[in-house]
C-alpha positions as CSV (number, residue, x, y, z in Angstrom):
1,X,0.0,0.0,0.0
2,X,2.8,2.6,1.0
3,X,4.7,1.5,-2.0
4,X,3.0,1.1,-4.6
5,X,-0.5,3.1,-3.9
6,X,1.4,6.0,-1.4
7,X,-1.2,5.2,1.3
8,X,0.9,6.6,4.2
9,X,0.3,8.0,7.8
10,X,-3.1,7.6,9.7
11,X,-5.1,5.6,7.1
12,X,-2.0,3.3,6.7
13,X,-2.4,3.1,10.7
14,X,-6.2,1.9,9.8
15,X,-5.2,-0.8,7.7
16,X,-2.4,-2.2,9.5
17,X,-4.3,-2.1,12.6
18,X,-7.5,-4.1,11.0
19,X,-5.2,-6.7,9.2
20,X,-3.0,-7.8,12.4
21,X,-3.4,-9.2,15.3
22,X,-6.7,-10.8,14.5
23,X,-7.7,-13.5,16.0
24,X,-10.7,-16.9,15.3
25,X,-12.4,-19.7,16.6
26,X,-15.0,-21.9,15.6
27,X,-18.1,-22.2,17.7
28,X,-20.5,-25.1,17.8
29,X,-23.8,-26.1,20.4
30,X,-22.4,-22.6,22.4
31,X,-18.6,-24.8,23.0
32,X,-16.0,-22.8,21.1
33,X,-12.7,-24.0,19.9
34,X,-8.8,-22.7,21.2
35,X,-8.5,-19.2,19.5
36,X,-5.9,-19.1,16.4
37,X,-3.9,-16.2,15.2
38,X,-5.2,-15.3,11.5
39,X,-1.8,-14.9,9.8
40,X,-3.5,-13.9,6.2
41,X,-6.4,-13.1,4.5
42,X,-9.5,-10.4,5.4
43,X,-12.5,-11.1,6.9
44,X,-14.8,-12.8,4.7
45,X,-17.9,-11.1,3.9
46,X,-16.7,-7.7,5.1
47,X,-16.6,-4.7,2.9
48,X,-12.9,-3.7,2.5
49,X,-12.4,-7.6,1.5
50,X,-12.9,-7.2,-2.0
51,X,-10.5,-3.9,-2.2
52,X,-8.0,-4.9,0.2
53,X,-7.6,-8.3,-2.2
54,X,-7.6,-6.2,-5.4
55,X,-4.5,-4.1,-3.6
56,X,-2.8,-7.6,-3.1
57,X,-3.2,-8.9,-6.6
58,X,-2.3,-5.3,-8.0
59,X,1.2,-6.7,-9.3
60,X,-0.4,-9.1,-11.4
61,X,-1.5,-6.4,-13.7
62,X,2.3,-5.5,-14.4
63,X,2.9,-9.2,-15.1
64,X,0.0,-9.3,-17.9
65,X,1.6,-6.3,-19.2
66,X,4.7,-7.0,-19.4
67,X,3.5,-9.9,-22.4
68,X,2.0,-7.3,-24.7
69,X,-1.7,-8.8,-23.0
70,X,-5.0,-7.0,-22.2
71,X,-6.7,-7.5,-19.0
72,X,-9.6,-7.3,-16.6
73,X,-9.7,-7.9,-12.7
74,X,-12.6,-8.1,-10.5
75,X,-11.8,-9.0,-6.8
76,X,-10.8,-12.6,-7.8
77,X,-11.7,-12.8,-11.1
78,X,-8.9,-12.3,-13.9
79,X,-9.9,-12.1,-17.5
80,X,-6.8,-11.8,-20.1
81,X,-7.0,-11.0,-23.7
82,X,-5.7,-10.9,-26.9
83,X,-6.5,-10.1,-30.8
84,X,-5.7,-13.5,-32.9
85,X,-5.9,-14.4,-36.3
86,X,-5.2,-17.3,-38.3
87,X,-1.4,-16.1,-39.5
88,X,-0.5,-15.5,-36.0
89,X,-2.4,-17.9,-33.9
90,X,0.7,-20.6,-32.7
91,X,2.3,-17.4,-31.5
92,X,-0.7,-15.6,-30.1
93,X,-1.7,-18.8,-28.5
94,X,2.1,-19.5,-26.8
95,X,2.6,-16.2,-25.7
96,X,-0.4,-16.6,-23.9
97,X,0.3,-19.6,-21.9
98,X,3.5,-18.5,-21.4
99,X,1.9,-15.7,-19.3
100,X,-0.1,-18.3,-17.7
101,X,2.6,-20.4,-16.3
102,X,3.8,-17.1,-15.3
103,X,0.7,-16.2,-13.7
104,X,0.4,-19.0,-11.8
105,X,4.0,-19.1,-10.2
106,X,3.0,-15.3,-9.0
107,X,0.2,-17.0,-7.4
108,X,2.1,-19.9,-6.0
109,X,5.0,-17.7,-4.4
110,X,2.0,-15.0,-2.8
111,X,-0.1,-17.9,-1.2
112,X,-2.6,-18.0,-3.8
113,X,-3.4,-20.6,-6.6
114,X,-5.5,-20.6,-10.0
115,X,-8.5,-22.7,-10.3
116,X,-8.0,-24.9,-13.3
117,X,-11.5,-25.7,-13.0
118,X,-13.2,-22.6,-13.1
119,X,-11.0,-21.4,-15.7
120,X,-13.2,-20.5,-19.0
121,X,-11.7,-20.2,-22.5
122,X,-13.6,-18.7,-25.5
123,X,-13.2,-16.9,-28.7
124,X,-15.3,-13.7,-30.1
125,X,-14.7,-13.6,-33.7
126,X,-17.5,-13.8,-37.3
127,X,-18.8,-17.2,-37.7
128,X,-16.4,-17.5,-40.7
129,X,-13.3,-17.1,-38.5
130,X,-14.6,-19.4,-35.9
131,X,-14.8,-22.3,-38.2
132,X,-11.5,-21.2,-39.7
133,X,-9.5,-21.1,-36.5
134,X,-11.2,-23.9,-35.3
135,X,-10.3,-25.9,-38.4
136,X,-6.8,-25.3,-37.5
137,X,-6.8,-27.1,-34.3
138,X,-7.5,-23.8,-32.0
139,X,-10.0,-25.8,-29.8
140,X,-8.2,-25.4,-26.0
141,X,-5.4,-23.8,-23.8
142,X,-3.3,-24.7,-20.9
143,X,-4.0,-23.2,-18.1
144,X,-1.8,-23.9,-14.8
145,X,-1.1,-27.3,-16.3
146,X,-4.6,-28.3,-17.1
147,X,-6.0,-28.3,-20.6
148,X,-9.0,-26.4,-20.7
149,X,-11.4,-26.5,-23.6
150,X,-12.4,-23.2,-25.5
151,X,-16.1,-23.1,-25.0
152,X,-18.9,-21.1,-27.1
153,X,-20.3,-19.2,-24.4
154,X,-18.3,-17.9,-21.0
155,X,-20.4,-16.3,-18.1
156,X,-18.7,-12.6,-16.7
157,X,-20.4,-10.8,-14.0
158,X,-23.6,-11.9,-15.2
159,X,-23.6,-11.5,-18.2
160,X,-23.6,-14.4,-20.7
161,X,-21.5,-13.8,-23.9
162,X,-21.5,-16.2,-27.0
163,X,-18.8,-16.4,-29.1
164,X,-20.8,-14.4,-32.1
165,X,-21.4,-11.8,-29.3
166,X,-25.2,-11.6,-30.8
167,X,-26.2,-11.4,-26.7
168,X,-28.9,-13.6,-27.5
169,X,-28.1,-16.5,-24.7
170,X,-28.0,-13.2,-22.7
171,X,-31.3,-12.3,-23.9
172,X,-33.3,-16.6,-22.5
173,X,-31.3,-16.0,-19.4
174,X,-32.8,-12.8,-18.5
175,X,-36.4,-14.2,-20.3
176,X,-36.0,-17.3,-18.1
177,X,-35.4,-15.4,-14.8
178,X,-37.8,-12.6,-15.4
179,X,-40.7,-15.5,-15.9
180,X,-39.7,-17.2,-13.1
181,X,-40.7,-14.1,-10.9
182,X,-43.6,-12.8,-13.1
183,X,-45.2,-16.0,-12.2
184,X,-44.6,-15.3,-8.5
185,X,-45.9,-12.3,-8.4
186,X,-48.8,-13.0,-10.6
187,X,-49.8,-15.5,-7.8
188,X,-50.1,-12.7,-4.9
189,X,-50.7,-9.6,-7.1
190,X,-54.5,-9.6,-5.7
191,X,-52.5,-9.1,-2.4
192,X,-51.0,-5.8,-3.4
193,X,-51.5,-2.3,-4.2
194,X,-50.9,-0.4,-7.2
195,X,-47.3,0.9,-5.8
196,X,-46.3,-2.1,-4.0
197,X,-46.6,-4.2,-7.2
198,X,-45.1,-1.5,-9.1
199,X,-42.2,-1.3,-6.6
200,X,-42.2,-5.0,-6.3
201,X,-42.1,-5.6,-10.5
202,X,-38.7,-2.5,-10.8
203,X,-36.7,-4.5,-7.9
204,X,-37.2,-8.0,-9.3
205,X,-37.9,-7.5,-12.6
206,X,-37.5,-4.3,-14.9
207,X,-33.9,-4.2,-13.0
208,X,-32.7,-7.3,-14.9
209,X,-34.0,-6.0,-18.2
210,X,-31.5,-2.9,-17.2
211,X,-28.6,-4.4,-16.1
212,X,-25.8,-4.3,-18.6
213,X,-28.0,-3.6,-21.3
214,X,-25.8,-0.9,-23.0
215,X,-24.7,-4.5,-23.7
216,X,-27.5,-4.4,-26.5
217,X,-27.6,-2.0,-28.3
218,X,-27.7,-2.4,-32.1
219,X,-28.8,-6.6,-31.2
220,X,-31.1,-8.2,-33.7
221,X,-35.0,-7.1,-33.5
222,X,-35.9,-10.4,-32.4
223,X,-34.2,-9.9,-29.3
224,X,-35.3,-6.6,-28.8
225,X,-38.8,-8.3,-29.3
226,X,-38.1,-11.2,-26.8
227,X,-37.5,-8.5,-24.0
228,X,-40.0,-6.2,-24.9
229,X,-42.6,-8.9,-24.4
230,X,-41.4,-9.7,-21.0
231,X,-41.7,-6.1,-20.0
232,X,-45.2,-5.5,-21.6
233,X,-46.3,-8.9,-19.6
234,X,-44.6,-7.4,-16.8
235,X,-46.6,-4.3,-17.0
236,X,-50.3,-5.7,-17.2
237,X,-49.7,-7.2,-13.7
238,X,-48.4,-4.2,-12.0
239,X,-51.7,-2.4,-13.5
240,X,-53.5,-5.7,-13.3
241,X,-55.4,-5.1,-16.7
242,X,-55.7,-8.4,-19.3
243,X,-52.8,-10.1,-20.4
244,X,-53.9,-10.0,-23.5
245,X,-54.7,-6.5,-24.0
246,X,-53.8,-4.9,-27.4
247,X,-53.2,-1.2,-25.5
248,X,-49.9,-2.0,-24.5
249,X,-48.3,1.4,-24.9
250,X,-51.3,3.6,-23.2
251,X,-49.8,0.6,-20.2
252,X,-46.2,1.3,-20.6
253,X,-46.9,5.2,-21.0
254,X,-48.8,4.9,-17.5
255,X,-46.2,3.6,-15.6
256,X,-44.3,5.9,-17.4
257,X,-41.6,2.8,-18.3
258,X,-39.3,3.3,-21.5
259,X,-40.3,0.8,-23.9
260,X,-36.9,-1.7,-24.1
261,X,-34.7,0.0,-26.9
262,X,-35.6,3.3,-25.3
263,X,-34.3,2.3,-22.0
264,X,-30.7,0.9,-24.1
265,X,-30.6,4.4,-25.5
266,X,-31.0,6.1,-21.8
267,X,-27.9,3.9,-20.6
268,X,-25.9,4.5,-23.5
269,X,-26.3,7.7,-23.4
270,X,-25.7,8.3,-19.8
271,X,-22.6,6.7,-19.8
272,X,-21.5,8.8,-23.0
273,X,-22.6,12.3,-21.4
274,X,-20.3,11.0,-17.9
275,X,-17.4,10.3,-19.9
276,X,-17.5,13.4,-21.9
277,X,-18.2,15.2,-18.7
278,X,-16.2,13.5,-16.3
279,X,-13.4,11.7,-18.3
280,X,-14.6,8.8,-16.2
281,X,-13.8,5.8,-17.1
282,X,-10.3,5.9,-18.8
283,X,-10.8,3.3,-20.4
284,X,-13.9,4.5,-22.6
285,X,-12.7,8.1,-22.7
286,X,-10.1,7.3,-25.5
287,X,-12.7,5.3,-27.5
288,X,-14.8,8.5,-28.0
289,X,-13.6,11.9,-29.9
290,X,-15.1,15.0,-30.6
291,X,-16.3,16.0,-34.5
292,X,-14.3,17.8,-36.3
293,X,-15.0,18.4,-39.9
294,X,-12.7,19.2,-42.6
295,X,-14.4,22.8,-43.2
296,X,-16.5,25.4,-41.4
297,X,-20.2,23.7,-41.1
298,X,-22.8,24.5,-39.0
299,X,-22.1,20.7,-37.2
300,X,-18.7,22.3,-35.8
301,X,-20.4,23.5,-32.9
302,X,-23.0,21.0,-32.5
303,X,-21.4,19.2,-30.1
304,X,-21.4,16.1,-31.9
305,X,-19.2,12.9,-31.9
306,X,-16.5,11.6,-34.4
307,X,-18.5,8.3,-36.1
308,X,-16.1,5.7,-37.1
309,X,-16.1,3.5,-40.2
310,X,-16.5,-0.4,-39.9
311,X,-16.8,-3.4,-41.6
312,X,-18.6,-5.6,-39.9
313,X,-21.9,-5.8,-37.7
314,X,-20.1,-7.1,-34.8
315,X,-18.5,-3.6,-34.8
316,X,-21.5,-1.3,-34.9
317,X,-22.6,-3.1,-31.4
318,X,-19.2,-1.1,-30.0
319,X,-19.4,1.7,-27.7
320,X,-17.0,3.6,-30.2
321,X,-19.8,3.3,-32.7
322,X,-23.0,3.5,-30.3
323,X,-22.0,6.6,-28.6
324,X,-21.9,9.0,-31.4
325,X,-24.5,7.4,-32.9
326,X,-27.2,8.0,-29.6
327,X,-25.2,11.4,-28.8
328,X,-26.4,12.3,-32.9
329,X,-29.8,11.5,-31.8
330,X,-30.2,13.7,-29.2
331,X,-31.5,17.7,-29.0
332,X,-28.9,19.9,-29.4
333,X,-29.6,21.7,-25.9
334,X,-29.8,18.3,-24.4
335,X,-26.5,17.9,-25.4
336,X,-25.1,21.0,-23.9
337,X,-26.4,20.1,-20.5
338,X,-23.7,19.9,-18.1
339,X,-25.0,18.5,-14.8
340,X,-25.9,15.1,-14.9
341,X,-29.1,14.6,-12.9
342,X,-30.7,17.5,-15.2
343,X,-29.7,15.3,-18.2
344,X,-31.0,12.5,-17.1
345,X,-34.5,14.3,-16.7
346,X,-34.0,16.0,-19.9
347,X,-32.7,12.5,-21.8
348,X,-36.1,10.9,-20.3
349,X,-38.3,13.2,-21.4
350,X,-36.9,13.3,-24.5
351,X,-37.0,9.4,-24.8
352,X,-40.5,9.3,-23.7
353,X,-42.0,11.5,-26.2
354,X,-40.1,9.3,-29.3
355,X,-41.4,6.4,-27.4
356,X,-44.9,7.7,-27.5
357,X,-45.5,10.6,-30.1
């Protein structure tokens, strides 16, 4: 922490005073057992644990580096990355596990080991370059010794991503989950009042048709479809009207809900008016650049955002190609709004009266 973070003085004294000296014993039927020093580790369960691990593992993101890799670290989850391509796949694919093995004898000299069987392997490529690299024997990697098989699909904080990245597994697990509670709610919802079901539907329901679903934008209709039928569902039992009622908007519109590509518009455009705003997160910041056009136009001053060029579909799902695309969207004067919450008002407003001229 001192080192490497400069966390000196009194809230180094914090830190070092809750690590050491602690002490545990397991309890049982009210006998508990002789008391044993904890000589590592944080308490698990408490709030600085995941932090306080991420500070520990910090070093590891040097190592990655340090073979030209990409990564991502959550608490104890590590993703690594890399661009690959049939020419340069042996190479690609050694360097790789090379970093691996080295990876894992950081681990084994800090106390700490890799999972072998937790480890998940994938590729995101066209469906013409997956059969292609495929073809050519790209079908595993080594990970801490232990071959482990690339797989179609990987799972990462929730969110399930095929290899095609068309989100569409995403889309049944969140249509699987969101029936599951529909149904138990549709089996009290004479129980409740208006607000308690609507409250009750948001928490359970409309929040997992939210989360991550910048994730979506520009997916195929049908999935946009899929969703949108969950949330109209979810909308005649918070009203309690007919499920099979044709006035679906005039339901949505009362509850005043975003119809489903609305809502991806909202977040997308939320996080693009924070990083403009903020510079926050780095890591989108440089994927985003102001317009600037080759002559005086009236567009100079529109506040608008460079719109790359791409070749493939995959790439329009991007947020380098999403964010100037909703920015574009939007009223000019909604654009030049500075503070955030009286965007976010603004952007809804704005949203609602596209969804329902």
């Amino acid at each position: 922490m001192q080192q490497t973070f400069g966390i000196r003085g009194t809230a180094l004294a914090w830190f070092q005073s809750y690590l050491t000296n602690r002490q545990q014993y397991v309890s049982s039927a009210g006998v508990k057992s002789v008391s044993k020093s904890v000589s590592c580790g944080v308490p698990q369960g408490s709030v600085l644990g995941p932090l306080l691990f991420s500070v520990y593992t910090a070093p590891v993101a040097n190592l990655i580096t340090s073979y030209g890799l990409r990564h991502q670290q959550y608490a104890d989850d590590t993703q690594i990355y890399t661009a690959i391509n049939p020419a340069n796949r042996t190479q690609v694919v050694s360097n790789l596990q090379e970093c691996l093995s080295a990876l894992r004898t950081w681990y084994a000299h800090n106390n700490l080991v890799i999972n072998p069987d937790k480890s998940e392997s994938s590729l995101f490529a066209t469906k013409q370059r997956l059969v292609q690299l495929k073809s050519l024997g790209l079908t595993s990697v080594s990970v801490a010794g232990h071959t482990v098989p690339i797989s179609d699909k990987i799972k990462t904080l929730g969110v399930t991503l095929d290899s095609t990245l068309t989100l569409t597994q995403q889309v049944k697990s969140v249509i699987q989950t969101s029936f599951f509670h529909i149904r138990a709610i549709k089996h009290i919802r004479h129980l409740l009042s208006e607000s308690d079901a609507k409250q009750l539907t948001t928490s359970l329901v409309q929040s997992k048709l939210d989360y991550c679903n910048a994730l979506l934008y520009n997916t195929s209709s049908q999935n946009i479809l899929d969703l949108q039928r969950i949330q109209n569902t979810l909308a005649r039992i918070t009203l309690n009207t007919p499920l099979h009622s044709r006035h679906t908007n005039s339901t949505l519109a009362t509850l005043h809900w975003l119809p489903v590509k609305q809502r991806i518009d909202h977040k997308m455009a939320c996080i693009t008016h924070t990083v403009m705003n903020e510079k926050q997160p780095s890591y989108l910041l440089h994927r985003i650049h102001n317009y600037e056009p080759g002559r005086s136009l009236r567009s100079s001053t529109a506040g608008l955002l460079a719109a790359p060029r791409t070749r493939l579909h995959t790439s329009d799902k991007s947020f380098t190609v999403a964010a100037p695309a909703v920015w574009k969207s939007l009223p000019k004067e909604l654009r030049n709004t500075q503070s955030h919450d009286s965007f976010r008002r603004g952007l809804k407003t704005h949203l609602f009266r596209v969804a329902y001229p």
